[in-house]
Amino acid sequence: MRFGFRGRDVAPAPGLAASRTTLENAVLKATIAADGTLASLIHKPSGREALAGPGNQLWAYPVDKPRNWDAWDVEDDYAERGEQLTALDSLELVERGPHRAAIRVVRSFRNSTITQTYVLAANSPRLDIETTLDWHDRRVFLRTRTPVAARAMTATFECANGVVKRPTHANTSWDQAMYEAAAHRFIDLSETGFGVALLNNAKYGHNVRGNVLGLSLLRSPIYPDPLADEGTQSFTYALLPHAGDWHESGVREEAEDLNQPLLLREVSGLRQGTATPLAVGGIPAAFSGLKAAEEGGGLVFRVYEPAGRRGDFAVTAPGWTAAPVTILEEPQQRDAPAELMPFEVRSWRLTRG
């Protein structure tokens, strides 16, 4: 992990191709069905088909009337009254450039319009689904469902500074209660050697039942706000097939990129070079923050271990001194068998000299 910059020309990766129903690069080949769902998503490095049925199915549950707390509750029997949205207004190739290609699907549901654009970048291992809802209906629950070609007893849900494992079955009353569960930027279902992640940049209600990845896109309750979710909203979610387990294949990093994409600015008259004011070494860690210290000057640098590993970890900042501190930015005395423990949050105060 390095924090710095390097000037260079940005050339597209070779191999991006597109037609009205296919998007393909060196990593993925996606095929769009006539009803706008994903007919196929092939992970080319492994040769695996990632889907076990139509992907990105859109389902509307038009009787979303909880017994209590209209805007907060989701009833456990909501799925019994759903309808899949299969009719299309249009399906067309809207972009075919050297860096990315895109297919747009437009649907109507009652008084609302759903516009989804399947986007594949030239060097991307994920298929983005850019979604814009022009919503004018009440008490309708909208979800996406994708059956994937992977099976496991548990799925991985990202949470603050780590992950939790949740069951993919409903064997007990506790399991049954997890028909809707929170996750931050991704969920992942992996078997030995292969898995599929569902990433998002604005939606947090998920579930995994069997091999079906689900994401809640919209609810339109009438209390306490009678016009909740009314109007236009945009967000993106993505499917990421991968070899190996989620933490070996960059799932968290791709989710980070989806939520905080690299910002580029074209400049001229500058010399190319590399600068690394801050670097770390050791086991993989996730960047949490770099901020001004609350008291006493200097900066506070914070990371966390995201996957349950332990091992060596060191911070290097030329011209600065790095001293361990607690989350309250007080001097820290650690008594741990490794420099970074599973799911540990660590902070350092950086002072000049």
XYZ file of C-alpha atoms in Angstrom:
353
model
C 0.000 0.000 0.000
C 1.444 3.360 -1.037
C -0.002 6.831 -0.947
C 1.499 8.950 -3.693
C 1.211 9.907 -7.338
C 2.808 9.124 -10.636
C 2.306 10.909 -13.909
C 1.738 8.791 -17.009
C -0.377 8.465 -20.105
C -3.586 6.462 -19.575
C -4.085 4.001 -22.419
C -7.112 1.680 -22.558
C -6.583 -2.012 -21.958
C -7.037 -4.037 -25.158
C -9.912 -6.390 -25.823
C -13.021 -4.335 -25.099
C -15.860 -5.275 -27.462
C -19.590 -4.624 -27.495
C -22.762 -5.297 -29.430
C -26.444 -4.660 -28.726
C -26.549 -7.645 -26.360
C -22.944 -8.351 -25.305
C -20.155 -6.617 -23.410
C -16.723 -8.214 -23.262
C -13.204 -7.429 -22.053
C -10.217 -9.555 -21.048
C -11.882 -10.583 -17.767
C -15.642 -10.758 -18.352
C -18.169 -11.534 -21.041
C -21.720 -10.412 -20.281
C -24.755 -11.314 -22.387
C -28.022 -9.413 -21.999
C -31.261 -11.331 -22.523
C -34.260 -10.045 -24.482
C -36.040 -9.184 -21.215
C -33.135 -7.057 -19.983
C -31.787 -9.534 -17.436
C -28.304 -11.028 -17.598
C -28.368 -14.240 -19.606
C -24.699 -15.011 -18.942
C -21.690 -13.617 -17.090
C -18.507 -15.540 -17.835
C -15.376 -15.068 -15.725
C -12.752 -15.638 -18.412
C -9.639 -16.267 -16.226
C -11.355 -19.263 -14.589
C -13.643 -20.166 -17.489
C -16.577 -20.233 -15.057
C -20.139 -19.143 -15.719
C -20.995 -16.903 -12.755
C -24.783 -17.205 -13.047
C -27.108 -20.078 -12.220
C -30.113 -18.364 -13.822
C -31.117 -14.944 -15.132
C -29.088 -12.277 -13.356
C -30.265 -8.847 -12.206
C -33.905 -9.846 -12.062
C -35.999 -6.883 -10.956
C -38.856 -7.761 -8.628
C -41.590 -5.442 -7.371
C -43.551 -6.239 -4.219
C -46.619 -4.012 -4.588
C -48.275 -4.835 -1.260
C -45.528 -3.439 0.985
C -47.709 -2.687 4.007
C -45.962 -3.602 7.267
C -48.146 -4.311 10.274
C -46.176 -1.691 12.205
C -43.738 1.097 11.401
C -44.397 1.655 7.733
C -40.971 3.096 6.840
C -38.895 0.785 9.058
C -40.285 -2.754 8.952
C -40.139 -5.366 6.202
C -42.486 -8.288 6.787
C -41.124 -11.812 6.582
C -43.779 -12.827 4.027
C -43.182 -9.943 1.588
C -41.707 -12.265 -1.059
C -44.978 -14.192 -1.435
C -46.563 -11.270 -3.274
C -43.899 -10.267 -5.771
C -43.935 -9.845 -9.522
C -40.918 -9.892 -11.815
C -40.555 -6.947 -14.190
C -39.894 -8.373 -17.643
C -41.435 -5.883 -20.078
C -39.063 -3.444 -21.771
C -39.455 -0.008 -23.283
C -36.052 -0.208 -24.963
C -32.726 -2.057 -25.052
C -29.848 -0.438 -26.935
C -26.095 -0.116 -27.134
C -25.388 3.447 -26.022
C -21.595 3.528 -25.707
C -18.742 1.720 -27.458
C -15.454 3.483 -26.838
C -11.881 2.393 -26.139
C -12.255 2.760 -22.349
C -15.815 1.544 -21.701
C -18.957 0.191 -23.335
C -22.574 0.310 -22.187
C -26.017 -1.173 -22.889
C -29.087 0.691 -21.633
C -32.338 -0.986 -20.589
C -35.470 1.092 -19.908
C -38.599 -0.285 -18.199
C -41.899 1.141 -17.044
C -43.750 0.053 -13.915
C -47.133 1.653 -13.292
C -46.335 5.396 -13.091
C -42.567 4.956 -12.738
C -39.589 4.489 -15.062
C -36.528 2.334 -14.358
C -33.410 3.007 -16.438
C -30.464 0.660 -16.048
C -27.159 0.838 -17.909
C -24.859 -2.172 -17.945
C -21.323 -0.744 -18.033
C -18.061 -2.595 -18.630
C -14.740 -0.740 -18.535
C -11.794 -1.953 -20.583
C -9.757 -3.129 -17.592
C -12.570 -3.858 -15.131
C -13.243 -7.203 -13.409
C -16.781 -6.105 -12.516
C -19.996 -5.351 -14.408
C -21.553 -2.103 -13.199
C -25.317 -1.576 -13.291
C -25.941 2.168 -13.240
C -29.543 2.734 -12.193
C -31.827 5.760 -12.347
C -35.339 5.541 -10.918
C -38.005 8.101 -11.779
C -40.416 6.927 -9.104
C -44.056 7.913 -8.664
C -45.662 4.936 -6.903
C -46.545 4.258 -3.280
C -45.959 1.242 -1.070
C -43.924 -0.728 -3.581
C -40.749 -2.578 -2.570
C -38.216 -2.924 -5.429
C -35.384 -5.468 -5.322
C -32.801 -7.095 -7.576
C -32.144 -10.855 -7.400
C -29.250 -12.761 -8.978
C -28.784 -16.547 -8.689
C -25.066 -17.324 -8.850
C -23.084 -20.472 -9.601
C -21.634 -20.836 -6.107
C -22.858 -22.568 -2.966
C -21.884 -22.143 0.683
C -23.472 -22.358 4.129
C -22.621 -18.721 4.847
C -22.179 -15.497 2.900
C -19.908 -12.569 3.724
C -21.452 -9.172 4.545
C -19.198 -6.143 4.911
C -19.679 -4.105 8.082
C -17.747 -1.265 9.716
C -14.050 -2.200 9.845
C -14.586 -5.816 8.865
C -17.101 -8.448 7.789
C -19.683 -10.760 9.321
C -20.797 -14.176 8.118
C -24.522 -14.770 7.738
C -26.306 -18.065 6.938
C -27.625 -18.695 3.449
C -30.293 -21.079 4.800
C -33.311 -20.754 7.103
C -32.825 -23.790 9.333
C -33.542 -22.051 12.641
C -35.744 -19.171 13.768
C -32.613 -16.991 14.020
C -31.700 -17.830 10.417
C -35.265 -17.191 9.260
C -35.182 -13.707 10.788
C -32.313 -12.722 8.482
C -34.490 -12.438 5.366
C -33.201 -8.857 5.212
C -29.830 -7.897 6.710
C -27.529 -4.901 6.611
C -24.247 -4.702 4.722
C -22.095 -1.772 3.731
C -20.392 -1.906 0.332
C -20.536 -5.587 -0.627
C -21.830 -9.057 0.022
C -20.079 -12.143 -1.292
C -20.935 -15.806 -1.801
C -17.864 -17.982 -2.323
C -17.229 -21.672 -2.505
C -13.723 -23.129 -2.621
C -11.936 -21.542 -5.569
C -14.707 -19.283 -6.903
C -17.282 -16.746 -5.831
C -19.460 -13.809 -6.845
C -19.738 -10.485 -5.034
C -22.542 -7.929 -5.239
C -21.211 -4.399 -4.709
C -23.180 -1.199 -4.152
C -22.592 2.496 -3.583
C -25.794 3.581 -1.862
C -27.989 0.639 -0.765
C -27.674 -1.404 2.408
C -30.539 -3.919 2.643
C -29.358 -7.355 1.446
C -30.088 -11.030 1.704
C -28.623 -14.305 0.490
C -30.918 -17.298 0.345
C -29.430 -20.428 -1.156
C -27.394 -19.138 -4.067
C -29.457 -15.988 -4.733
C -27.908 -12.582 -3.994
C -30.529 -9.943 -3.222
C -30.330 -6.165 -2.848
C -33.160 -3.806 -1.865
C -33.296 -0.833 -4.224
C -36.308 1.186 -3.107
C -39.301 1.339 -0.806
C -42.016 3.952 -1.030
C -43.835 3.993 2.326
C -46.402 6.639 3.182
C -45.577 7.236 6.864
C -44.031 9.384 8.242
C -43.302 10.876 4.804
C -46.214 10.400 2.377
C -43.862 11.025 -0.574
C -40.889 8.904 0.485
C -38.671 7.931 -2.495
C -40.732 10.146 -4.815
C -38.917 11.505 -7.860
C -35.522 10.759 -9.379
C -32.672 8.917 -7.677
C -29.511 7.362 -9.075
C -27.133 4.723 -7.742
C -24.898 1.914 -8.969
C -24.462 -1.702 -8.017
C -22.156 -4.257 -9.614
C -21.518 -7.980 -10.039
C -17.957 -9.179 -9.496
C -17.114 -12.844 -10.252
C -13.738 -13.875 -8.907
C -11.377 -16.784 -8.369
C -10.519 -17.679 -4.778
C -11.997 -16.159 -1.647
C -13.234 -12.560 -1.468
C -10.216 -11.212 0.409
C -7.786 -12.812 -2.053
C -9.401 -11.371 -5.151
C -9.849 -7.665 -4.488
C -13.563 -7.581 -3.653
C -13.171 -4.944 -0.941
C -10.846 -2.914 -3.152
C -13.355 -2.950 -6.028
C -16.112 -1.905 -3.616
C -13.897 0.938 -2.453
C -13.316 1.993 -6.054
C -17.052 1.920 -6.786
C -17.777 4.145 -3.789
C -14.750 6.438 -4.081
C -13.491 6.323 -7.672
C -10.102 7.778 -8.454
C -10.361 11.455 -9.352
C -8.426 12.507 -12.441
C -7.466 15.933 -13.667
C -5.713 16.625 -16.949
C -2.657 18.868 -16.509
C 0.298 19.993 -18.611
C 3.716 21.461 -18.065
C 4.569 19.153 -15.165
C 7.440 16.723 -14.862
C 6.550 13.059 -14.428
C 7.724 11.389 -11.243
C 6.836 9.462 -8.135
C 6.329 10.755 -4.600
C 5.525 8.576 -1.595
C 4.986 10.688 1.517
C 3.427 7.755 3.392
C 3.853 4.007 2.954
C 2.960 0.856 4.873
C 4.289 -2.690 4.790
C 3.174 -6.065 6.103
C -0.112 -7.906 5.832
C -2.934 -6.354 3.762
C -4.811 -3.606 5.607
C -7.569 -1.166 4.721
C -7.135 2.603 4.834
C -9.535 4.212 7.297
C -8.449 7.827 7.502
C -5.769 10.525 7.518
C -6.767 13.576 9.522
C -5.459 16.453 11.594
C -4.871 15.493 15.219
C -7.510 16.774 17.606
C -4.849 18.213 19.940
C -1.135 18.941 19.809
C -0.634 19.228 16.077
C 0.417 16.605 13.563
C -1.692 14.065 11.709
C -3.458 10.854 12.662
C -3.237 7.910 10.255
C -5.680 5.016 10.757
C -6.043 1.557 9.206
C -7.977 -1.594 9.999
C -7.545 -5.288 9.263
C -10.577 -6.234 7.111
C -10.491 -10.017 6.700
C -9.455 -11.737 9.935
C -5.692 -11.981 9.416
C -2.844 -11.228 11.830
C 0.768 -10.369 11.127
C 3.485 -7.752 10.804
C 2.609 -4.187 9.926
C 4.693 -1.009 9.812
C 4.186 2.641 8.853
C 6.873 4.663 7.075
C 6.650 8.437 6.600
C 9.970 10.078 5.620
C 10.558 13.207 7.685
C 7.847 12.233 10.174
C 7.727 10.224 13.408
C 4.923 7.642 13.725
C 3.777 6.885 17.282
C 0.905 4.460 18.086
C -2.201 6.053 19.605
C -5.643 4.838 20.630
C -8.880 5.683 18.860
C -9.046 8.649 21.277
C -5.593 9.736 20.052
C -3.910 9.014 23.394
C -0.515 7.221 23.604
C -1.007 3.494 23.216
C 0.748 0.626 24.963
C -0.086 -2.593 23.114
C 0.283 -6.131 24.389
C -0.595 -8.205 21.337
C 1.132 -11.134 19.618
C 1.171 -9.339 16.231
C 1.433 -5.775 15.016
C -1.998 -6.040 13.418
C -4.628 -8.414 14.786
C -7.833 -9.693 13.125
C -10.275 -6.811 12.547
C -8.126 -4.502 14.671
C -8.301 -0.751 14.165
C -4.884 0.907 14.615
C -3.885 4.568 14.648
C -0.580 6.458 14.544
C 0.137 10.086 15.283
C 2.494 11.544 12.675
C 4.666 14.448 13.787
C 7.442 16.169 11.887
C 11.004 15.326 12.837
